[in-house]
C-alpha positions as protocol buffer text, in pm:
chain_id: "A"
residue {
  index: 1
  type: MET
  ca { x: -1778 y: -6808 z: 13463 }
}
residue {
  index: 2
  type: HIS
  ca { x: -1687 y: -7147 z: 13400 }
}
residue {
  index: 3
  type: ILE
  ca { x: -1878 y: -7418 z: 13635 }
}
residue {
  index: 4
  type: LYS
  ca { x: -1550 y: -7532 z: 13846 }
}
residue {
  index: 5
  type: GLU
  ca { x: -1546 y: -7110 z: 13887 }
}
residue {
  index: 6
  type: TYR
  ca { x: -1814 y: -7100 z: 14023 }
}
residue {
  index: 7
  type: LEU
  ca { x: -1790 y: -7419 z: 14269 }
}
residue {
  index: 8
  type: ASN
  ca { x: -1450 y: -7258 z: 14410 }
}
residue {
  index: 9
  type: HIS
  ca { x: -1685 y: -6864 z: 14393 }
}
residue {
  index: 10
  type: VAL
  ca { x: -1936 y: -7100 z: 14625 }
}
residue {
  index: 11
  type: PHE
  ca { x: -1660 y: -7236 z: 14829 }
}
residue {
  index: 12
  type: ASP
  ca { x: -1506 y: -6927 z: 14913 }
}
residue {
  index: 13
  type: THR
  ca { x: -1841 y: -6743 z: 14977 }
}
residue {
  index: 14
  type: ILE
  ca { x: -1905 y: -7055 z: 15232 }
}
residue {
  index: 15
  type: ALA
  ca { x: -1522 y: -7042 z: 15382 }
}
residue {
  index: 16
  type: ALA
  ca { x: -1555 y: -6652 z: 15461 }
}
residue {
  index: 17
  type: ASN
  ca { x: -1853 y: -6656 z: 15693 }
}
residue {
  index: 18
  type: PRO
  ca { x: -1724 y: -6690 z: 16037 }
}
residue {
  index: 19
  type: TYR
  ca { x: -2073 y: -6906 z: 16183 }
}
residue {
  index: 20
  type: VAL
  ca { x: -2027 y: -7160 z: 15933 }
}
residue {
  index: 21
  type: GLU
  ca { x: -1892 y: -7454 z: 16170 }
}
residue {
  index: 22
  type: SER
  ca { x: -1918 y: -7752 z: 15888 }
}
residue {
  index: 23
  type: LYS
  ca { x: -2060 y: -7857 z: 15552 }
}
residue {
  index: 24
  type: ASN
  ca { x: -2113 y: -8101 z: 15364 }
}
residue {
  index: 25
  type: LEU
  ca { x: -2158 y: -8032 z: 14941 }
}
residue {
  index: 26
  type: SER
  ca { x: -2281 y: -8196 z: 14648 }
}
residue {
  index: 27
  type: PHE
  ca { x: -2169 y: -8138 z: 14323 }
}
residue {
  index: 28
  type: ASN
  ca { x: -2310 y: -8305 z: 13986 }
}
residue {
  index: 29
  type: GLU
  ca { x: -2169 y: -8186 z: 13665 }
}
residue {
  index: 30
  type: ARG
  ca { x: -2442 y: -8195 z: 13371 }
}
residue {
  index: 31
  type: PRO
  ca { x: -2208 y: -8162 z: 13060 }
}
residue {
  index: 32
  type: PRO
  ca { x: -2118 y: -7950 z: 12842 }
}
residue {
  index: 33
  type: ASN
  ca { x: -2230 y: -7621 z: 13070 }
}
residue {
  index: 34
  type: ALA
  ca { x: -2466 y: -7702 z: 13392 }
}
residue {
  index: 35
  type: ALA
  ca { x: -2443 y: -7834 z: 13675 }
}
residue {
  index: 36
  type: TYR
  ca { x: -2671 y: -7930 z: 14018 }
}
residue {
  index: 37
  type: ILE
  ca { x: -2504 y: -7787 z: 14408 }
}
residue {
  index: 38
  type: THR
  ca { x: -2665 y: -7921 z: 14681 }
}
residue {
  index: 39
  type: GLY
  ca { x: -2533 y: -7860 z: 15048 }
}
residue {
  index: 40
  type: ILE
  ca { x: -2645 y: -7841 z: 15397 }
}
residue {
  index: 41
  type: LEU
  ca { x: -2452 y: -7561 z: 15623 }
}
residue {
  index: 42
  type: THR
  ca { x: -2449 y: -7586 z: 16011 }
}
residue {
  index: 43
  type: PHE
  ca { x: -2383 y: -7303 z: 16201 }
}
residue {
  index: 44
  type: ILE
  ca { x: -2240 y: -7257 z: 16556 }
}
residue {
  index: 45
  type: ASN
  ca { x: -2577 y: -7202 z: 16706 }
}
residue {
  index: 46
  type: SER
  ca { x: -2682 y: -7620 z: 16547 }
}
residue {
  index: 47
  type: SER
  ca { x: -2915 y: -7364 z: 16255 }
}
residue {
  index: 48
  type: LYS
  ca { x: -2855 y: -7502 z: 15943 }
}
residue {
  index: 49
  type: LEU
  ca { x: -2913 y: -7399 z: 15580 }
}
residue {
  index: 50
  type: HIS
  ca { x: -3008 y: -7644 z: 15313 }
}
residue {
  index: 51
  type: PHE
  ca { x: -2939 y: -7523 z: 14992 }
}
residue {
  index: 52
  type: LYS
  ca { x: -2952 y: -7646 z: 14617 }
}
residue {
  index: 53
  type: GLU
  ca { x: -2909 y: -7469 z: 14248 }
}
residue {
  index: 54
  type: PHE
  ca { x: -2908 y: -7596 z: 13947 }
}
residue {
  index: 55
  type: ILE
  ca { x: -2664 y: -7360 z: 13730 }
}
residue {
  index: 56
  type: VAL
  ca { x: -2633 y: -7363 z: 13363 }
}
residue {
  index: 57
  type: CYS
  ca { x: -2315 y: -7113 z: 13219 }
}
residue {
  index: 58
  type: LYS
  ca { x: -2331 y: -6950 z: 12870 }
}
residue {
  index: 59
  type: SER
  ca { x: -2019 y: -6752 z: 12766 }
}
residue {
  index: 60
  type: GLU
  ca { x: -1929 y: -6530 z: 13130 }
}
residue {
  index: 61
  type: ASN
  ca { x: -2299 y: -6572 z: 13266 }
}
residue {
  index: 62
  type: VAL
  ca { x: -2434 y: -6825 z: 13515 }
}
residue {
  index: 63
  type: ILE
  ca { x: -2785 y: -6865 z: 13504 }
}
residue {
  index: 64
  type: ILE
  ca { x: -2919 y: -6983 z: 13810 }
}
residue {
  index: 65
  type: CYS
  ca { x: -3253 y: -7183 z: 13660 }
}
residue {
  index: 66
  type: LYS
  ca { x: -3403 y: -7360 z: 13967 }
}
residue {
  index: 67
  type: TYR
  ca { x: -3293 y: -7276 z: 14345 }
}
residue {
  index: 68
  type: ALA
  ca { x: -3381 y: -7349 z: 14733 }
}
residue {
  index: 69
  type: TYR
  ca { x: -3198 y: -7216 z: 15054 }
}
residue {
  index: 70
  type: ASN
  ca { x: -3363 y: -7333 z: 15272 }
}
residue {
  index: 71
  type: TYR
  ca { x: -3271 y: -7197 z: 15697 }
}
residue {
  index: 72
  type: LEU
  ca { x: -3400 y: -7373 z: 15978 }
}
residue {
  index: 73
  type: THR
  ca { x: -3307 y: -7417 z: 16350 }
}
residue {
  index: 74
  type: GLN
  ca { x: -3164 y: -7663 z: 16557 }
}
residue {
  index: 75
  type: ASN
  ca { x: -3508 y: -7829 z: 16564 }
}
residue {
  index: 76
  type: ASP
  ca { x: -3583 y: -7838 z: 16158 }
}
residue {
  index: 77
  type: MET
  ca { x: -3840 y: -7527 z: 16201 }
}
residue {
  index: 78
  type: LEU
  ca { x: -3845 y: -7263 z: 15946 }
}
residue {
  index: 79
  type: ILE
  ca { x: -3695 y: -6942 z: 15991 }
}
residue {
  index: 80
  type: PHE
  ca { x: -3724 y: -6843 z: 15653 }
}
residue {
  index: 81
  type: ARG
  ca { x: -3689 y: -7021 z: 15249 }
}
residue {
  index: 82
  type: TYR
  ca { x: -3585 y: -6822 z: 14962 }
}
residue {
  index: 83
  type: ASP
  ca { x: -3697 y: -7090 z: 14660 }
}
residue {
  index: 84
  type: ASN
  ca { x: -3840 y: -6992 z: 14252 }
}
residue {
  index: 85
  type: ALA
  ca { x: -4090 y: -7275 z: 14302 }
}
residue {
  index: 86
  type: LEU
  ca { x: -4426 y: -7228 z: 14134 }
}
residue {
  index: 87
  type: ASP
  ca { x: -4600 y: -7155 z: 14432 }
}
residue {
  index: 88
  type: PRO
  ca { x: -4961 y: -7072 z: 14341 }
}
residue {
  index: 89
  type: LYS
  ca { x: -4956 y: -6889 z: 14654 }
}
residue {
  index: 90
  type: ALA
  ca { x: -4717 y: -6652 z: 14510 }
}
residue {
  index: 91
  type: LYS
  ca { x: -4882 y: -6611 z: 14116 }
}
residue {
  index: 92
  type: GLU
  ca { x: -4959 y: -6259 z: 14247 }
}
residue {
  index: 93
  type: PHE
  ca { x: -4590 y: -6098 z: 14340 }
}
residue {
  index: 94
  type: SER
  ca { x: -4450 y: -5887 z: 14106 }
}
residue {
  index: 95
  type: THR
  ca { x: -4134 y: -6140 z: 14151 }
}
residue {
  index: 96
  type: TYR
  ca { x: -4306 y: -6451 z: 14026 }
}
residue {
  index: 97
  type: PRO
  ca { x: -4167 y: -6731 z: 14096 }
}
residue {
  index: 98
  type: GLU
  ca { x: -3918 y: -6629 z: 14300 }
}
residue {
  index: 99
  type: HIS
  ca { x: -4045 y: -6555 z: 14689 }
}
residue {
  index: 100
  type: LYS
  ca { x: -3921 y: -6580 z: 15053 }
}
residue {
  index: 101
  type: HIS
  ca { x: -4115 y: -6786 z: 15290 }
}
residue {
  index: 102
  type: LEU
  ca { x: -4178 y: -6692 z: 15675 }
}
residue {
  index: 103
  type: PRO
  ca { x: -4298 y: -6909 z: 15911 }
}
residue {
  index: 104
  type: ASP
  ca { x: -4596 y: -6721 z: 15959 }
}
residue {
  index: 105
  type: ARG
  ca { x: -4585 y: -6521 z: 15577 }
}
residue {
  index: 106
  type: LEU
  ca { x: -4495 y: -6552 z: 15219 }
}
residue {
  index: 107
  type: LEU
  ca { x: -4336 y: -6247 z: 15097 }
}
residue {
  index: 108
  type: PRO
  ca { x: -4206 y: -6123 z: 14719 }
}
residue {
  index: 109
  type: ALA
  ca { x: -3828 y: -6156 z: 14743 }
}
residue {
  index: 110
  type: LYS
  ca { x: -3605 y: -6185 z: 14410 }
}
residue {
  index: 111
  type: ARG
  ca { x: -3264 y: -6454 z: 14431 }
}
residue {
  index: 112
  type: PRO
  ca { x: -3052 y: -6319 z: 14710 }
}
residue {
  index: 113
  type: SER
  ca { x: -2690 y: -6406 z: 14621 }
}
residue {
  index: 114
  type: LEU
  ca { x: -2538 y: -6726 z: 14870 }
}
residue {
  index: 115
  type: LYS
  ca { x: -2304 y: -6454 z: 15046 }
}
residue {
  index: 116
  type: ASN
  ca { x: -2633 y: -6200 z: 15115 }
}
residue {
  index: 117
  type: ILE
  ca { x: -2753 y: -6502 z: 15202 }
}
residue {
  index: 118
  type: LEU
  ca { x: -2501 y: -6595 z: 15437 }
}
residue {
  index: 119
  type: LEU
  ca { x: -2495 y: -6215 z: 15577 }
}
residue {
  index: 120
  type: GLU
  ca { x: -2882 y: -6230 z: 15642 }
}
residue {
  index: 121
  type: ILE
  ca { x: -2788 y: -6548 z: 15871 }
}
residue {
  index: 122
  type: SER
  ca { x: -2512 y: -6425 z: 16056 }
}
residue {
  index: 123
  type: ASN
  ca { x: -2723 y: -6100 z: 16137 }
}
residue {
  index: 124
  type: LEU
  ca { x: -2945 y: -6334 z: 16335 }
}
residue {
  index: 125
  type: ILE
  ca { x: -2671 y: -6540 z: 16527 }
}
residue {
  index: 126
  type: GLU
  ca { x: -2540 y: -6192 z: 16623 }
}
residue {
  index: 127
  type: VAL
  ca { x: -2878 y: -6111 z: 16755 }
}
residue {
  index: 128
  type: GLU
  ca { x: -2857 y: -6425 z: 16971 }
}
residue {
  index: 129
  type: LYS
  ca { x: -2568 y: -6374 z: 17085 }
}
């Protein structure tokens, strides 16, 4: 997969979610085969997903080297965050350095796809209704 194909996949995934009210994405290509993608998605309940991915494309594979998906309330309080930062508190997890932050604890967690993160957020918004 080429970088532009991956970016189109990101746009398509976001466009398919009925709860996304607005999006602000930035894409910085780093030739020959890398890119940095950042974005803020605002949902119908005014919650926000801040995300960033540093990707490298090698032949048909997209490797996400660094990532963070930070989901916040309308008042900027943490709901959850997935990341692969070298957090010392996550060192004992089998998924290290990958993990998930909740307001009151840290959990082992592999990186979910953007589609799955948007599904998780959609389910939370559905519960609010």
